């Protein structure tokens, strides 16, 4: 016999809409309105997964967001999505799902066998105490096989997602009776209302129970309320929408599932939408979550939450097929038993931990002849694969246990208000002995908890909260009478956390945290709730401890002699329920997330057979291989051509910012280590920018175009960042300065001619600029025409050779580059790629910011102390340079390194060994085509004072003998640069 059966009638499913699905390769049938969990139960599924640590068998336990057991992967290929709760997955025709991390199957998992054999060696915090011997690498394959849940999809996500911004007067979170009441009140008052419900249907608890509101049954009243809300033009209804985060200043984030309930083949448009909501007021009406009870073998398949059993029977028409035992500490357990009896199920017994429960539901159960054991507990379960019996023990601890056969155990240990968003918003939580729960306490005035989140009557408290929220938002329209619900009084619940006895009792079902683990954490002094969480992994699974946290906190209080209020709660953080990365990213994916910037002369480079790569945001040529030529050979050829003849580099990505105004020089003096205001018109100066901490942030050259106008050059990686830094300082610190900042990087195409024949090629292009060395020296700047085009020409070099940076308007880039190649052909001109440029700069000893520097590098570390010492005025970051750590003579300093045997390459990242450990590291290293041997740069402790010293460089366990030398390996006097 299967544990559950589909009832012949009833439920809120569409029996005319039959849907076929598969789970773990087996065919199942569902209907419109079913979840994957309800369809699996109706189809006879038992074990649907395994726990995380011990791989114990797991079956469906809950019916909503709190489900800890039925974690599945849905879809195939590119549409695959792991770690979904089966209780939240809507069934569609053709749905494919499977259990996560089982081998070979959920029913028979070999890792579970190992869990039974070795589980006693894996208590809470075991990973801090084990795997010390043998070494970790011995254990790692086994741990990785056992650990984890679903696997990340191997293919890119083909779905689309979109963000949406919204503003409202009142946001109502939760579409149950309290939420509907709040939305009705606020909407009638004239408020702009957003009503968000994570379920596909509004109604909340009303979907799974019979109730009477305003003389109507629950379903009719919900339909009437939705019709009224839909008729209000300023009310937005959002089913399938989870408000997962509450942030400052009335900002909320919500994920709307637009297409998840449809087969991938018919989906059109965005799959999910990220709502970014600004709300003046908010009503939290998210209800409450039922708690389990810890007792021996309470994780056995067939032990479920009583409210979930009731929901499956009433909403999904899926009821237990055999004998049911209800174990309860609340009157809610009686509601489940009565509804099951109404559906024709066999209720074997109600086990009530309270000795004298006497509410209306209790009396009704007695009148209907249901067997009630008052003042009793379930001490343990038995069964093979599924629960087969339970042991009933007296709550007093005196007397004998009775073994009662059953096919399902429905447990109700109490209710935990859903206070996640309240706590995220800064609201306090107060312990209530009467409710046996943490309830919303003091909190922000614009937030209004209602319904199950407060244990108040849902409909009445929701309507009242809606009125308060609307009035606080300044809306005073008439709201009419509040809906009247016929409610059933519930008696006071008992504080029932654990049934003492032998055997393991589970608290966190997914992460295998037991009562013994909590006791162990207390003994080892991990008594803080945050320490308990991390030491045992309590509440760190997919369900985030929605059923386990409060039970665990109470047990920790018992172990340490504290009340729950003294123990406190862990910090509630977003998201309330997992959100896909696609939803968060929205449109910011691929090229829209990081647009690939392309050179204005890209077509020419493509024609030259350039090999492209990403350099920051730019798509640039790495090198230009000829037919059959390797990367190394191409780079060697380009480097030697630059040294011996001439090359052309497309340097358009270099940052270009025009800074003008009366105070432009003063402003740049404050932004750079070097003095900028003294640069003559028509001259260029190398400069370094530091952060407020004195750390090297960027380098480049600044050209003075006119008395009040400068052209600031940056590295290509900081071309977008430096203008923002300028604007921040101008707007926040020096708004009185007369300065204009205009980024012009993409308005100019820059072609750099480098090499001893660079001047000859520039002359061959035709120019009205005097190129004689005396008329146009190094670091000079001229404007004129080149190749018939208006041009800016700067004589600067990153190669160590005679170089000219020629800038023309970007629209002329292709034409200009073709003319350069044509004019340079007689001189042997060679296109130069970025990788080849980096070899040239390393030979010369020029630094590459971000490669040879890091977040600790100061100007003096790279030999720039002279600029600081000469400068009398202040600049951003100067004070930080005088800190004790900044003037320590043993700081890491830039040096060159040569291997002693002259042929061994020193790998970048290799450590330079000192007497007591690392004395530094290699930052850049290449085989120099020019010099014929490897060269490297590094940052070495007190490096400049140790030039000429021999050191050991450690790489991959191998020591390489090397010598510290000055950084400039090629043309150290700069004679070729000034030629």
PDB file of N, CA and C in Angstrom, residues 587-599 613-620:
ATOM      1  N   UNK A 587      19.136  42.239 -16.503  1.00  0.00           N
ATOM      2  CA  UNK A 587      19.672  42.529 -17.841  1.00  0.00           C
ATOM      3  C   UNK A 587      21.190  42.629 -17.844  1.00  0.00           C
ATOM      4  N   UNK A 588      21.800  42.647 -16.670  1.00  0.00           N
ATOM      5  CA  UNK A 588      23.246  42.826 -16.582  1.00  0.00           C
ATOM      6  C   UNK A 588      23.968  41.496 -16.746  1.00  0.00           C
ATOM      7  N   UNK A 589      23.866  40.948 -17.935  1.00  0.00           N
ATOM      8  CA  UNK A 589      24.505  39.677 -18.253  1.00  0.00           C
ATOM      9  C   UNK A 589      25.280  39.822 -19.556  1.00  0.00           C
ATOM     10  N   UNK A 590      26.366  39.059 -19.653  1.00  0.00           N
ATOM     11  CA  UNK A 590      27.129  39.063 -20.897  1.00  0.00           C
ATOM     12  C   UNK A 590      27.614  40.454 -21.254  1.00  0.00           C
ATOM     13  N   UNK A 591      27.388  40.825 -22.478  1.00  0.00           N
ATOM     14  CA  UNK A 591      27.864  42.115 -22.968  1.00  0.00           C
ATOM     15  C   UNK A 591      27.162  43.281 -22.289  1.00  0.00           C
ATOM     16  N   UNK A 592      25.948  43.065 -21.774  1.00  0.00           N
ATOM     17  CA  UNK A 592      25.258  44.142 -21.083  1.00  0.00           C
ATOM     18  C   UNK A 592      25.797  44.348 -19.671  1.00  0.00           C
ATOM     19  N   UNK A 593      26.392  43.297 -19.113  1.00  0.00           N
ATOM     20  CA  UNK A 593      27.019  43.439 -17.797  1.00  0.00           C
ATOM     21  C   UNK A 593      28.390  44.089 -17.941  1.00  0.00           C
ATOM     22  N   UNK A 594      29.154  43.584 -18.889  1.00  0.00           N
ATOM     23  CA  UNK A 594      30.486  44.127 -19.116  1.00  0.00           C
ATOM     24  C   UNK A 594      30.660  44.346 -20.611  1.00  0.00           C
ATOM     25  N   UNK A 595      30.215  45.485 -21.098  1.00  0.00           N
ATOM     26  CA  UNK A 595      30.307  45.723 -22.547  1.00  0.00           C
ATOM     27  C   UNK A 595      31.749  45.611 -23.021  1.00  0.00           C
ATOM     28  N   UNK A 596      31.931  44.909 -24.095  1.00  0.00           N
ATOM     29  CA  UNK A 596      33.262  44.774 -24.676  1.00  0.00           C
ATOM     30  C   UNK A 596      33.517  45.981 -25.574  1.00  0.00           C
ATOM     31  N   UNK A 597      34.483  46.776 -25.195  1.00  0.00           N
ATOM     32  CA  UNK A 597      34.825  47.960 -25.980  1.00  0.00           C
ATOM     33  C   UNK A 597      35.727  47.550 -27.139  1.00  0.00           C
ATOM     34  N   UNK A 598      35.426  48.085 -28.300  1.00  0.00           N
ATOM     35  CA  UNK A 598      36.164  47.688 -29.505  1.00  0.00           C
ATOM     36  C   UNK A 598      36.917  48.881 -30.091  1.00  0.00           C
ATOM     37  N   UNK A 599      38.075  48.579 -30.627  1.00  0.00           N
ATOM     38  CA  UNK A 599      38.917  49.615 -31.212  1.00  0.00           C
ATOM     39  C   UNK A 599      38.254  50.201 -32.455  1.00  0.00           C
ATOM     40  N   UNK A 613      42.281  39.436 -27.532  1.00  0.00           N
ATOM     41  CA  UNK A 613      41.998  38.990 -26.165  1.00  0.00           C
ATOM     42  C   UNK A 613      41.424  40.169 -25.399  1.00  0.00           C
ATOM     43  N   UNK A 614      40.799  39.854 -24.267  1.00  0.00           N
ATOM     44  CA  UNK A 614      40.255  40.903 -23.406  1.00  0.00           C
ATOM     45  C   UNK A 614      41.369  41.502 -22.568  1.00  0.00           C
ATOM     46  N   UNK A 615      41.482  42.814 -22.618  1.00  0.00           N
ATOM     47  CA  UNK A 615      42.374  43.564 -21.743  1.00  0.00           C
ATOM     48  C   UNK A 615      41.510  44.594 -21.028  1.00  0.00           C
ATOM     49  N   UNK A 616      41.104  44.248 -19.784  1.00  0.00           N
ATOM     50  CA  UNK A 616      40.104  45.078 -19.132  1.00  0.00           C
ATOM     51  C   UNK A 616      38.831  44.998 -19.953  1.00  0.00           C
ATOM     52  N   UNK A 617      38.173  46.113 -20.209  1.00  0.00           N
ATOM     53  CA  UNK A 617      36.945  46.077 -21.007  1.00  0.00           C
ATOM     54  C   UNK A 617      37.200  46.069 -22.515  1.00  0.00           C
ATOM     55  N   UNK A 618      38.480  46.184 -22.921  1.00  0.00           N
ATOM     56  CA  UNK A 618      38.792  46.348 -24.340  1.00  0.00           C
ATOM     57  C   UNK A 618      39.149  45.014 -24.991  1.00  0.00           C
ATOM     58  N   UNK A 619      38.724  44.851 -26.230  1.00  0.00           N
ATOM     59  CA  UNK A 619      39.041  43.706 -27.078  1.00  0.00           C
ATOM     60  C   UNK A 619      40.193  44.142 -27.976  1.00  0.00           C
ATOM     61  N   UNK A 620      41.414  43.683 -27.622  1.00  0.00           N
ATOM     62  CA  UNK A 620      42.608  44.231 -28.271  1.00  0.00           C
ATOM     63  C   UNK A 620      43.474  43.116 -28.849  1.00  0.00           C
TER      64      UNK A 620
END
